[in-house]
Each structure stands twice: as structure tokens, then as C-alpha cells.
Amino acid sequence: MMTAKLDYVKSLKWADYLYFTLLEPRRLPVKISDPVSKPLWGGVAVALAAAFFEVLAASLLAVNTPFFYYKLTYGFLLLFLILTARVVATAGLIDILCQFLGHQGSARALINLVFYSLFPQVLLLPLVYIVKVFGFAPPFFYVVFSIVLFAWSALIVVTGLSEIHSIPFTKAALIFLFPYAFVALLAFLASLLGVFLAFGYIAAM
Amino acid sequence: MDKNRKILVSILALLGLSAMLAVFEISLTMQGSRAEFYRLASPSLGPGVGVVRINGPITMSGSTDMFTMPGGNADAIVRRLDDLGNDSRIKAVVVRINSPGGTVAATQEIFQKLMGLRRKNIKLVASMGDVAASGGYYIAAACDYIVANPGSITGSIGVIAVSPNLQGLFQKLGIRMNVIKSGAYKDILASYRDLTEEERNLIQTMIDATYTQFLRDVSLGRNIPIDDIRPVADGRVMSGTQAVDAKLVNETGSFETALDKARKLAKLPDDAPVYDDVQSPLDQFLSTLGGALFRGRGIEAVTGVEHTSMIEYRFRP
């Protein structure tokens, strides 16, 4: 059992998931759907790495405060949990919409896809490090790189989604946007409720 | 495919390396070692002159509203002086004073702290702004050297206790106070009645003792006999030029003059850096906002008297 695992690590077959994620996202769903391998643990490892690298990138630019220490330790675990929750929620909502639209698919494969799509975000650290070394507006580029890498992750999910369900890219993009639109709507309604409550409170004073 | 896998593993190795470098860098920042590296690399962070700014009325804990910055807050000033005293780069300190004085204890705390720095052989130079009178001058007297602008208002050596007497107003409005007190003097300086002769003597004794303390400290700080100070220590204010004649100030000059003098006294090069404690733009904005919002409210606006303390080293024009 142990020897088989070691052979798997040595064969570098596990690297295919990451290779497909970065360069050939159309082939990723097929690889993920392979029932023999257990890609979910690989996806969780990707989320762990993304959280770790993001915390390191943020800490490089951070001011040395007491919170700084927590950010590196507990903050890493917290970010990992948040990322995992985000992945599960996003994949769940996308799967619900897909089923509503009559598409067949596995929620597990979708969760894996969203997990692996986080992989480009590990590039945030080296990119931020380079601009920090050159002192070239690191906070500004931190934001820019974060947006670009998020867009890359979104592209991976949308490409994978269009492969899984054999749907056009634009339709897959709209399905991908659904969870974000849903959350935005909830946030809008919550803020509206907050404003009404604030006005009510002020009026009652 | 094997080639692609190897390329990807190489990329992962580079990512791992960048993570290790980042962890190393962050560890250095945590330990404060990074600042040391920069300190060695940059000549602008070598031995130099620290600056402490004292603005506005001096009180022990400053204003209590959320906007006003602690310009005359004795606690904050003492903390700043502590920081400068513990910083091995600071060889001299310029105390920039723009204050009419303030409460007795707050002024004395700052004075004592400055005398402590003097004992540590840190050279102190006072630089007077618009006003450095009464308690403002008290603080300046703790410095080795005092520089004032020719037009700075200084002096006002003395002690004052001010309490509004609103008895007439209360009578006019038909307001009477119910007072239950444990002793005869418990409502001394109350605004709703006149001061009795005994009470006046009691306060006067306290004022005299505080005044003597003022003279003693000025004499100690300036190294001048008390008898030489007494003729001008009757509460009079004077300009910077007059203060030089009265030997209360060493020379007239600007803040730059004070910085140059501090460098000279500490035997620092002419381009030695200055470590100022300037406010951030946000602090300045909040300070201005606080001043506009909270200036002159309630009885203080009517009487012009702030109830920070009964007895003060303060110039009240």
C-alpha cells in the first residue's frame, strides 16, 4: 500500500492535475472524473496551498502589529476554512442551477473543479514578491494580481463547466456568475434592511 | 507528458523557494532585524535630533473628545520623550513649544521628564512658537538652551486660579443651590457664591507654594539664582527679544536655529537627521475637525474659563 503510494508520487502523475489546471483546463474535467484516483484530496491540498501563499503574500506587505502574528498562524487556517466553504458553496449553487436547467453532472466533480481552479492563486506570492523587491507600488499590484488570478480561476471553472455539460462557453460563464449574483443580491437586500433599521432607530430616538 | 510533469514540478519547486524566502523575510520583520539592516544601509537614519511638539493647553490626559489630537497631552508627551530617551540614535532633542501653559501637575511631569533626559546627557533645546508662556516657559526652562522668535510671547511666570462667580446671574434667574457638605471648604471656589476671606487665604497659600516651586524649577533649569528671576516673575508677558534681555531666553531665532543649536551642542554633523513626530494628514484633519466641532461650548463659552483644573501655570490673555 505504502509502496504503491510512493510509486504514485515518483511517477509524477499527480502533477497532471495541476498541469491541466494551468494550461489545458478543457482536459481537467475528464481527469477529475476518473473514478480510480482520488482527486478530492489533491483539491484540498490546492486550497491549503492557495491559503498559505495568500497569507504569506499579505504578510509581506503587512505592518508589524500584534494581529500580524495571528494572521500567519490562525489566519492561515481561517483562510483555508473560508476558501473551502466558498468552494463548496459556489460548486453547490452552480450544481443546483445546472440541475434546474436540466443538465446532468456530479456535484463531487464540480467541487473538485472549483478546488483545482484555486491553483493559479499560488502565483500571487512570487508576483507580489517581485514588485515588493523593486518597490514598485506593491499594494496596488497586490490588488491587480489578485483580480487577474481570480479571473484566471474563473476561466478554469467556466471552461471545465462547458466541458462537463457540453454547453457553450457564454452559457457556462452565466452559470458561473449565478452564485456571485445570488450573494450580491443577498448583500444588497441585507444592506437595504440595515438602512431601514438605522433610519427607524434614528427616527425613534 | 513526462516533460510537462517535470516542468510543472520545477515550477512547484520555485514556488516552494519563494515561500521559504517570504517566510524568512517575514521572520526578519517580526524580529525587527529588517529595520536594523536598513539602518546600517541608510546614512539618513544615524545619530540625530529628536523633536517633541507641545501644542495648546497642557493637561494630564489631554482632550477627551474623540477627534482632538493630544498636542498638549502630558501623558503622550512623556511617552514620546521616553521613546526618544530610549532611542540610541537620539543625541539631542528640540522641544517645540506653542502653548500658553496648563495644569500644574501636567507641566511638572513634562519638566521632570526633560530634566531626566538632561541627566542622561541628551542635549535639550527649546524652540518657542507663537506662545510659550507660563507653563510653556516652565517646560522650556528644563532645556539647556532656549531659542525664541523675536515675536514669540513668553514669560508670564506665575500661577493663576480662576473661577467664575455666577452668583448675580443665579439670583437674577432665581436659581438657588442646595449644598450639603462635609466641611467648611468643600465647595471652595463654587460658582454660585462669593469667596470668603478664609477661603481666599487658603487658595493664596496654595498659589504661593506653587509659585515658589515654579521659581525653584526655573532657577534649577536655567542655572540662575531665584533672586535674578523674581523681578520679571510677576506674571508679565514679554516678547522673545525682551526675554533675551531678561535672561529668560538664550537667543532669538527660528525652529531651524534651534535644530542647528541642538546639533552643535550634541556635537553632531550639520546634516544629522531630524526625527520629528509630525501628525499624519488624517490626524491633522481630525484635529481640525475636532477643534471646529468642540470649540467653546457651555459655560466655558460664556465665561472663557475651562474647568480643567483649579490652579494653573497658564497665560490667560
PDB file of N, CA and C in Angstrom, chain B residues 105-188:
ATOM      1  N   ALA B 105       0.283  69.941  37.613  1.00  0.00           N
ATOM      2  CA  ALA B 105       0.887  68.604  37.655  1.00  0.00           C
ATOM      3  C   ALA B 105       1.367  68.164  36.278  1.00  0.00           C
ATOM      4  N   ALA B 106       0.571  68.440  35.246  1.00  0.00           N
ATOM      5  CA  ALA B 106       0.950  68.023  33.891  1.00  0.00           C
ATOM      6  C   ALA B 106       2.238  68.720  33.471  1.00  0.00           C
ATOM      7  N   THR B 107       2.318  70.024  33.761  1.00  0.00           N
ATOM      8  CA  THR B 107       3.515  70.793  33.401  1.00  0.00           C
ATOM      9  C   THR B 107       4.731  70.236  34.138  1.00  0.00           C
ATOM     10  N   GLN B 108       4.549  69.965  35.426  1.00  0.00           N
ATOM     11  CA  GLN B 108       5.686  69.473  36.222  1.00  0.00           C
ATOM     12  C   GLN B 108       6.138  68.087  35.760  1.00  0.00           C
ATOM     13  N   GLU B 109       5.206  67.259  35.309  1.00  0.00           N
ATOM     14  CA  GLU B 109       5.596  65.920  34.821  1.00  0.00           C
ATOM     15  C   GLU B 109       6.513  66.046  33.607  1.00  0.00           C
ATOM     16  N   ILE B 110       6.124  66.950  32.706  1.00  0.00           N
ATOM     17  CA  ILE B 110       6.948  67.126  31.496  1.00  0.00           C
ATOM     18  C   ILE B 110       8.305  67.705  31.884  1.00  0.00           C
ATOM     19  N   PHE B 111       8.294  68.682  32.807  1.00  0.00           N
ATOM     20  CA  PHE B 111       9.543  69.302  33.274  1.00  0.00           C
ATOM     21  C   PHE B 111      10.481  68.230  33.850  1.00  0.00           C
ATOM     22  N   GLN B 112       9.926  67.379  34.709  1.00  0.00           N
ATOM     23  CA  GLN B 112      10.754  66.341  35.348  1.00  0.00           C
ATOM     24  C   GLN B 112      11.306  65.364  34.319  1.00  0.00           C
ATOM     25  N   LYS B 113      10.492  65.038  33.333  1.00  0.00           N
ATOM     26  CA  LYS B 113      10.939  64.093  32.296  1.00  0.00           C
ATOM     27  C   LYS B 113      12.100  64.691  31.517  1.00  0.00           C
ATOM     28  N   LEU B 114      11.978  65.982  31.201  1.00  0.00           N
ATOM     29  CA  LEU B 114      13.049  66.651  30.454  1.00  0.00           C
ATOM     30  C   LEU B 114      14.330  66.715  31.280  1.00  0.00           C
ATOM     31  N   MET B 115      14.177  66.987  32.570  1.00  0.00           N
ATOM     32  CA  MET B 115      15.371  67.028  33.444  1.00  0.00           C
ATOM     33  C   MET B 115      16.031  65.641  33.483  1.00  0.00           C
ATOM     34  N   GLY B 116      15.199  64.601  33.432  1.00  0.00           N
ATOM     35  CA  GLY B 116      15.733  63.233  33.386  1.00  0.00           C
ATOM     36  C   GLY B 116      16.564  63.005  32.128  1.00  0.00           C
ATOM     37  N   LEU B 117      16.089  63.520  31.003  1.00  0.00           N
ATOM     38  CA  LEU B 117      16.839  63.376  29.749  1.00  0.00           C
ATOM     39  C   LEU B 117      18.156  64.142  29.835  1.00  0.00           C
ATOM     40  N   ARG B 118      18.108  65.291  30.481  1.00  0.00           N
ATOM     41  CA  ARG B 118      19.341  66.086  30.647  1.00  0.00           C
ATOM     42  C   ARG B 118      20.373  65.304  31.438  1.00  0.00           C
ATOM     43  N   ARG B 119      19.878  64.605  32.480  1.00  0.00           N
ATOM     44  CA  ARG B 119      20.805  63.806  33.305  1.00  0.00           C
ATOM     45  C   ARG B 119      21.403  62.654  32.487  1.00  0.00           C
ATOM     46  N   LYS B 120      20.682  62.231  31.456  1.00  0.00           N
ATOM     47  CA  LYS B 120      21.207  61.167  30.588  1.00  0.00           C
ATOM     48  C   LYS B 120      22.136  61.734  29.516  1.00  0.00           C
ATOM     49  N   ASN B 121      22.459  63.015  29.663  1.00  0.00           N
ATOM     50  CA  ASN B 121      23.377  63.716  28.761  1.00  0.00           C
ATOM     51  C   ASN B 121      22.809  63.877  27.353  1.00  0.00           C
ATOM     52  N   ILE B 122      21.491  63.938  27.242  1.00  0.00           N
ATOM     53  CA  ILE B 122      20.860  64.279  25.961  1.00  0.00           C
ATOM     54  C   ILE B 122      20.656  65.787  25.969  1.00  0.00           C
ATOM     55  N   LYS B 123      21.176  66.428  24.956  1.00  0.00           N
ATOM     56  CA  LYS B 123      21.103  67.896  24.924  1.00  0.00           C
ATOM     57  C   LYS B 123      19.691  68.342  24.546  1.00  0.00           C
ATOM     58  N   LEU B 124      19.187  69.326  25.286  1.00  0.00           N
ATOM     59  CA  LEU B 124      17.812  69.786  25.053  1.00  0.00           C
ATOM     60  C   LEU B 124      17.811  71.250  24.629  1.00  0.00           C
ATOM     61  N   VAL B 125      17.064  71.527  23.580  1.00  0.00           N
ATOM     62  CA  VAL B 125      16.905  72.915  23.130  1.00  0.00           C
ATOM     63  C   VAL B 125      15.414  73.193  22.992  1.00  0.00           C
ATOM     64  N   ALA B 126      14.962  74.291  23.580  1.00  0.00           N
ATOM     65  CA  ALA B 126      13.551  74.673  23.450  1.00  0.00           C
ATOM     66  C   ALA B 126      13.424  75.652  22.295  1.00  0.00           C
ATOM     67  N   SER B 127      12.389  75.465  21.504  1.00  0.00           N
ATOM     68  CA  SER B 127      12.097  76.392  20.413  1.00  0.00           C
ATOM     69  C   SER B 127      10.680  76.908  20.621  1.00  0.00           C
ATOM     70  N   MET B 128      10.564  78.224  20.788  1.00  0.00           N
ATOM     71  CA  MET B 128       9.246  78.792  21.080  1.00  0.00           C
ATOM     72  C   MET B 128       8.530  79.190  19.798  1.00  0.00           C
ATOM     73  N   GLY B 129       7.262  78.866  19.734  1.00  0.00           N
ATOM     74  CA  GLY B 129       6.442  79.247  18.581  1.00  0.00           C
ATOM     75  C   GLY B 129       5.739  80.561  18.861  1.00  0.00           C
ATOM     76  N   ASP B 130       4.441  80.624  18.628  1.00  0.00           N
ATOM     77  CA  ASP B 130       3.685  81.864  18.886  1.00  0.00           C
ATOM     78  C   ASP B 130       3.715  82.216  20.374  1.00  0.00           C
ATOM     79  N   VAL B 131       3.423  81.222  21.191  1.00  0.00           N
ATOM     80  CA  VAL B 131       3.325  81.434  22.639  1.00  0.00           C
ATOM     81  C   VAL B 131       4.061  80.321  23.381  1.00  0.00           C
ATOM     82  N   ALA B 132       4.873  80.699  24.328  1.00  0.00           N
ATOM     83  CA  ALA B 132       5.456  79.700  25.246  1.00  0.00           C
ATOM     84  C   ALA B 132       5.496  80.393  26.601  1.00  0.00           C
ATOM     85  N   ALA B 133       4.313  80.640  27.109  1.00  0.00           N
ATOM     86  CA  ALA B 133       4.208  81.431  28.336  1.00  0.00           C
ATOM     87  C   ALA B 133       3.790  80.562  29.508  1.00  0.00           C
ATOM     88  N   SER B 134       4.079  81.071  30.702  1.00  0.00           N
ATOM     89  CA  SER B 134       3.707  80.389  31.943  1.00  0.00           C
ATOM     90  C   SER B 134       4.191  78.932  31.929  1.00  0.00           C
ATOM     91  N   GLY B 135       3.268  77.965  31.950  1.00  0.00           N
ATOM     92  CA  GLY B 135       3.672  76.555  31.928  1.00  0.00           C
ATOM     93  C   GLY B 135       4.503  76.221  30.695  1.00  0.00           C
ATOM     94  N   GLY B 136       4.225  76.928  29.593  1.00  0.00           N
ATOM     95  CA  GLY B 136       5.031  76.738  28.374  1.00  0.00           C
ATOM     96  C   GLY B 136       6.468  77.128  28.631  1.00  0.00           C
ATOM     97  N   TYR B 137       6.665  78.226  29.365  1.00  0.00           N
ATOM     98  CA  TYR B 137       8.025  78.642  29.695  1.00  0.00           C
ATOM     99  C   TYR B 137       8.640  77.697  30.739  1.00  0.00           C
ATOM    100  N   TYR B 138       7.799  77.243  31.686  1.00  0.00           N
ATOM    101  CA  TYR B 138       8.246  76.292  32.726  1.00  0.00           C
ATOM    102  C   TYR B 138       8.952  75.112  32.056  1.00  0.00           C
ATOM    103  N   ILE B 139       8.306  74.584  31.004  1.00  0.00           N
ATOM    104  CA  ILE B 139       8.864  73.432  30.285  1.00  0.00           C
ATOM    105  C   ILE B 139      10.151  73.832  29.560  1.00  0.00           C
ATOM    106  N   ALA B 140      10.124  75.005  28.941  1.00  0.00           N
ATOM    107  CA  ALA B 140      11.316  75.472  28.217  1.00  0.00           C
ATOM    108  C   ALA B 140      12.510  75.594  29.161  1.00  0.00           C
ATOM    109  N   ALA B 141      12.230  75.984  30.414  1.00  0.00           N
ATOM    110  CA  ALA B 141      13.305  76.192  31.390  1.00  0.00           C
ATOM    111  C   ALA B 141      14.068  74.907  31.702  1.00  0.00           C
ATOM    112  N   ALA B 142      13.466  73.766  31.392  1.00  0.00           N
ATOM    113  CA  ALA B 142      14.156  72.495  31.648  1.00  0.00           C
ATOM    114  C   ALA B 142      15.235  72.217  30.603  1.00  0.00           C
ATOM    115  N   CYS B 143      15.259  73.014  29.538  1.00  0.00           N
ATOM    116  CA  CYS B 143      16.191  72.752  28.438  1.00  0.00           C
ATOM    117  C   CYS B 143      17.532  73.457  28.668  1.00  0.00           C
ATOM    118  N   ASP B 144      18.576  72.908  28.019  1.00  0.00           N
ATOM    119  CA  ASP B 144      19.916  73.508  28.147  1.00  0.00           C
ATOM    120  C   ASP B 144      19.972  74.874  27.482  1.00  0.00           C
ATOM    121  N   TYR B 145      19.128  75.061  26.459  1.00  0.00           N
ATOM    122  CA  TYR B 145      19.214  76.268  25.657  1.00  0.00           C
ATOM    123  C   TYR B 145      17.816  76.619  25.168  1.00  0.00           C
ATOM    124  N   ILE B 146      17.503  77.916  25.169  1.00  0.00           N
ATOM    125  CA  ILE B 146      16.157  78.326  24.716  1.00  0.00           C
ATOM    126  C   ILE B 146      16.269  79.296  23.551  1.00  0.00           C
ATOM    127  N   VAL B 147      15.556  78.968  22.489  1.00  0.00           N
ATOM    128  CA  VAL B 147      15.510  79.845  21.315  1.00  0.00           C
ATOM    129  C   VAL B 147      14.067  80.309  21.145  1.00  0.00           C
ATOM    130  N   ALA B 148      13.888  81.623  20.980  1.00  0.00           N
ATOM    131  CA  ALA B 148      12.522  82.147  20.770  1.00  0.00           C
ATOM    132  C   ALA B 148      12.523  83.031  19.541  1.00  0.00           C
ATOM    133  N   ASN B 149      11.429  83.080  18.857  1.00  0.00           N
ATOM    134  CA  ASN B 149      11.287  84.044  17.770  1.00  0.00           C
ATOM    135  C   ASN B 149      11.209  85.429  18.401  1.00  0.00           C
ATOM    136  N   PRO B 150      11.657  86.467  17.701  1.00  0.00           N
ATOM    137  CA  PRO B 150      11.585  87.805  18.309  1.00  0.00           C
ATOM    138  C   PRO B 150      10.164  88.149  18.756  1.00  0.00           C
ATOM    139  N   GLY B 151       9.179  87.645  18.034  1.00  0.00           N
ATOM    140  CA  GLY B 151       7.788  87.978  18.357  1.00  0.00           C
ATOM    141  C   GLY B 151       7.073  86.939  19.204  1.00  0.00           C
ATOM    142  N   SER B 152       7.774  85.897  19.645  1.00  0.00           N
ATOM    143  CA  SER B 152       7.115  84.886  20.496  1.00  0.00           C
ATOM    144  C   SER B 152       6.665  85.533  21.797  1.00  0.00           C
ATOM    145  N   ILE B 153       5.539  85.116  22.303  1.00  0.00           N
ATOM    146  CA  ILE B 153       5.063  85.625  23.605  1.00  0.00           C
ATOM    147  C   ILE B 153       5.503  84.634  24.672  1.00  0.00           C
ATOM    148  N   THR B 154       6.251  85.124  25.627  1.00  0.00           N
ATOM    149  CA  THR B 154       6.746  84.229  26.673  1.00  0.00           C
ATOM    150  C   THR B 154       6.665  84.928  28.039  1.00  0.00           C
ATOM    151  N   GLY B 155       7.314  84.348  29.014  1.00  0.00           N
ATOM    152  CA  GLY B 155       7.248  84.905  30.369  1.00  0.00           C
ATOM    153  C   GLY B 155       6.000  84.410  31.071  1.00  0.00           C
ATOM    154  N   SER B 156       5.244  85.370  31.632  1.00  0.00           N
ATOM    155  CA  SER B 156       4.027  85.043  32.400  1.00  0.00           C
ATOM    156  C   SER B 156       4.342  84.027  33.484  1.00  0.00           C
ATOM    157  N   ILE B 157       5.482  84.246  34.144  1.00  0.00           N
ATOM    158  CA  ILE B 157       5.851  83.323  35.222  1.00  0.00           C
ATOM    159  C   ILE B 157       4.933  83.591  36.408  1.00  0.00           C
ATOM    160  N   GLY B 158       4.163  82.639  36.749  1.00  0.00           N
ATOM    161  CA  GLY B 158       3.209  82.817  37.833  1.00  0.00           C
ATOM    162  C   GLY B 158       2.169  81.723  37.831  1.00  0.00           C
ATOM    163  N   VAL B 159       1.313  81.829  38.810  1.00  0.00           N
ATOM    164  CA  VAL B 159       0.272  80.808  38.983  1.00  0.00           C
ATOM    165  C   VAL B 159      -1.079  81.514  39.037  1.00  0.00           C
ATOM    166  N   ILE B 160      -2.069  80.890  38.490  1.00  0.00           N
ATOM    167  CA  ILE B 160      -3.390  81.522  38.475  1.00  0.00           C
ATOM    168  C   ILE B 160      -4.474  80.496  38.823  1.00  0.00           C
ATOM    169  N   ALA B 161      -5.449  80.998  39.570  1.00  0.00           N
ATOM    170  CA  ALA B 161      -6.635  80.180  39.835  1.00  0.00           C
ATOM    171  C   ALA B 161      -7.838  81.035  39.452  1.00  0.00           C
ATOM    172  N   VAL B 162      -8.620  80.557  38.549  1.00  0.00           N
ATOM    173  CA  VAL B 162      -9.766  81.324  38.073  1.00  0.00           C
ATOM    174  C   VAL B 162     -11.031  80.511  38.275  1.00  0.00           C
ATOM    175  N   SER B 163     -12.032  81.182  38.828  1.00  0.00           N
ATOM    176  CA  SER B 163     -13.321  80.506  38.971  1.00  0.00           C
ATOM    177  C   SER B 163     -14.413  81.535  38.694  1.00  0.00           C
ATOM    178  N   PRO B 164     -15.345  81.229  37.849  1.00  0.00           N
ATOM    179  CA  PRO B 164     -16.399  82.217  37.545  1.00  0.00           C
ATOM    180  C   PRO B 164     -17.330  82.411  38.748  1.00  0.00           C
ATOM    181  N   ASN B 165     -17.694  83.634  38.989  1.00  0.00           N
ATOM    182  CA  ASN B 165     -18.666  83.903  40.047  1.00  0.00           C
ATOM    183  C   ASN B 165     -19.997  84.248  39.385  1.00  0.00           C
ATOM    184  N   LEU B 166     -20.913  83.313  39.435  1.00  0.00           N
ATOM    185  CA  LEU B 166     -22.188  83.485  38.748  1.00  0.00           C
ATOM    186  C   LEU B 166     -23.327  83.782  39.721  1.00  0.00           C
ATOM    187  N   GLN B 167     -22.943  84.243  40.929  1.00  0.00           N
ATOM    188  CA  GLN B 167     -23.955  84.455  41.967  1.00  0.00           C
ATOM    189  C   GLN B 167     -25.050  85.424  41.490  1.00  0.00           C
ATOM    190  N   GLY B 168     -24.586  86.529  40.875  1.00  0.00           N
ATOM    191  CA  GLY B 168     -25.530  87.545  40.398  1.00  0.00           C
ATOM    192  C   GLY B 168     -26.475  86.971  39.351  1.00  0.00           C
ATOM    193  N   LEU B 169     -25.921  86.201  38.467  1.00  0.00           N
ATOM    194  CA  LEU B 169     -26.722  85.593  37.401  1.00  0.00           C
ATOM    195  C   LEU B 169     -27.731  84.610  37.980  1.00  0.00           C
ATOM    196  N   PHE B 170     -27.267  83.829  38.954  1.00  0.00           N
ATOM    197  CA  PHE B 170     -28.154  82.838  39.591  1.00  0.00           C
ATOM    198  C   PHE B 170     -29.332  83.540  40.285  1.00  0.00           C
ATOM    199  N   GLN B 171     -28.987  84.652  40.974  1.00  0.00           N
ATOM    200  CA  GLN B 171     -30.043  85.408  41.675  1.00  0.00           C
ATOM    201  C   GLN B 171     -31.060  85.964  40.679  1.00  0.00           C
ATOM    202  N   LYS B 172     -30.538  86.481  39.579  1.00  0.00           N
ATOM    203  CA  LYS B 172     -31.394  87.060  38.547  1.00  0.00           C
ATOM    204  C   LYS B 172     -32.347  86.009  37.981  1.00  0.00           C
ATOM    205  N   LEU B 173     -31.812  84.792  37.840  1.00  0.00           N
ATOM    206  CA  LEU B 173     -32.622  83.717  37.265  1.00  0.00           C
ATOM    207  C   LEU B 173     -33.446  82.973  38.316  1.00  0.00           C
ATOM    208  N   GLY B 174     -33.228  83.326  39.583  1.00  0.00           N
ATOM    209  CA  GLY B 174     -33.981  82.671  40.658  1.00  0.00           C
ATOM    210  C   GLY B 174     -33.510  81.257  40.949  1.00  0.00           C
ATOM    211  N   ILE B 175     -32.226  81.017  40.679  1.00  0.00           N
ATOM    212  CA  ILE B 175     -31.696  79.665  40.919  1.00  0.00           C
ATOM    213  C   ILE B 175     -30.998  79.658  42.274  1.00  0.00           C
ATOM    214  N   ARG B 176     -31.362  78.694  43.116  1.00  0.00           N
ATOM    215  CA  ARG B 176     -30.685  78.544  44.406  1.00  0.00           C
ATOM    216  C   ARG B 176     -30.149  77.132  44.502  1.00  0.00           C
ATOM    217  N   MET B 177     -28.953  77.008  45.067  1.00  0.00           N
ATOM    218  CA  MET B 177     -28.318  75.699  45.144  1.00  0.00           C
ATOM    219  C   MET B 177     -28.549  75.095  46.523  1.00  0.00           C
ATOM    220  N   ASN B 178     -28.855  73.817  46.593  1.00  0.00           N
ATOM    221  CA  ASN B 178     -28.906  73.080  47.848  1.00  0.00           C
ATOM    222  C   ASN B 178     -27.560  72.402  48.030  1.00  0.00           C
ATOM    223  N   VAL B 179     -26.832  72.796  49.063  1.00  0.00           N
ATOM    224  CA  VAL B 179     -25.487  72.233  49.261  1.00  0.00           C
ATOM    225  C   VAL B 179     -25.405  71.538  50.615  1.00  0.00           C
ATOM    226  N   ILE B 180     -25.051  70.292  50.600  1.00  0.00           N
ATOM    227  CA  ILE B 180     -24.794  69.549  51.840  1.00  0.00           C
ATOM    228  C   ILE B 180     -23.338  69.148  51.773  1.00  0.00           C
ATOM    229  N   LYS B 181     -22.525  69.623  52.692  1.00  0.00           N
ATOM    230  CA  LYS B 181     -21.081  69.364  52.587  1.00  0.00           C
ATOM    231  C   LYS B 181     -20.508  68.861  53.905  1.00  0.00           C
ATOM    232  N   SER B 182     -19.394  68.160  53.775  1.00  0.00           N
ATOM    233  CA  SER B 182     -18.783  67.531  54.944  1.00  0.00           C
ATOM    234  C   SER B 182     -17.870  68.497  55.686  1.00  0.00           C
ATOM    235  N   GLY B 183     -17.453  69.581  55.053  1.00  0.00           N
ATOM    236  CA  GLY B 183     -16.546  70.519  55.700  1.00  0.00           C
ATOM    237  C   GLY B 183     -16.771  71.927  55.177  1.00  0.00           C
ATOM    238  N   ALA B 184     -16.222  72.877  55.858  1.00  0.00           N
ATOM    239  CA  ALA B 184     -16.467  74.288  55.519  1.00  0.00           C
ATOM    240  C   ALA B 184     -15.974  74.653  54.121  1.00  0.00           C
ATOM    241  N   TYR B 185     -14.893  74.002  53.724  1.00  0.00           N
ATOM    242  CA  TYR B 185     -14.271  74.420  52.454  1.00  0.00           C
ATOM    243  C   TYR B 185     -14.584  73.472  51.286  1.00  0.00           C
ATOM    244  N   LYS B 186     -15.529  72.563  51.482  1.00  0.00           N
ATOM    245  CA  LYS B 186     -15.737  71.539  50.447  1.00  0.00           C
ATOM    246  C   LYS B 186     -16.207  72.144  49.120  1.00  0.00           C
ATOM    247  N   ASP B 187     -16.930  73.271  49.181  1.00  0.00           N
ATOM    248  CA  ASP B 187     -17.362  73.890  47.919  1.00  0.00           C
ATOM    249  C   ASP B 187     -16.587  75.180  47.650  1.00  0.00           C
ATOM    250  N   ILE B 188     -15.307  75.120  47.994  1.00  0.00           N
ATOM    251  CA  ILE B 188     -14.447  76.276  47.753  1.00  0.00           C
ATOM    252  C   ILE B 188     -14.405  76.564  46.244  1.00  0.00           C
TER     253      ILE B 188
END
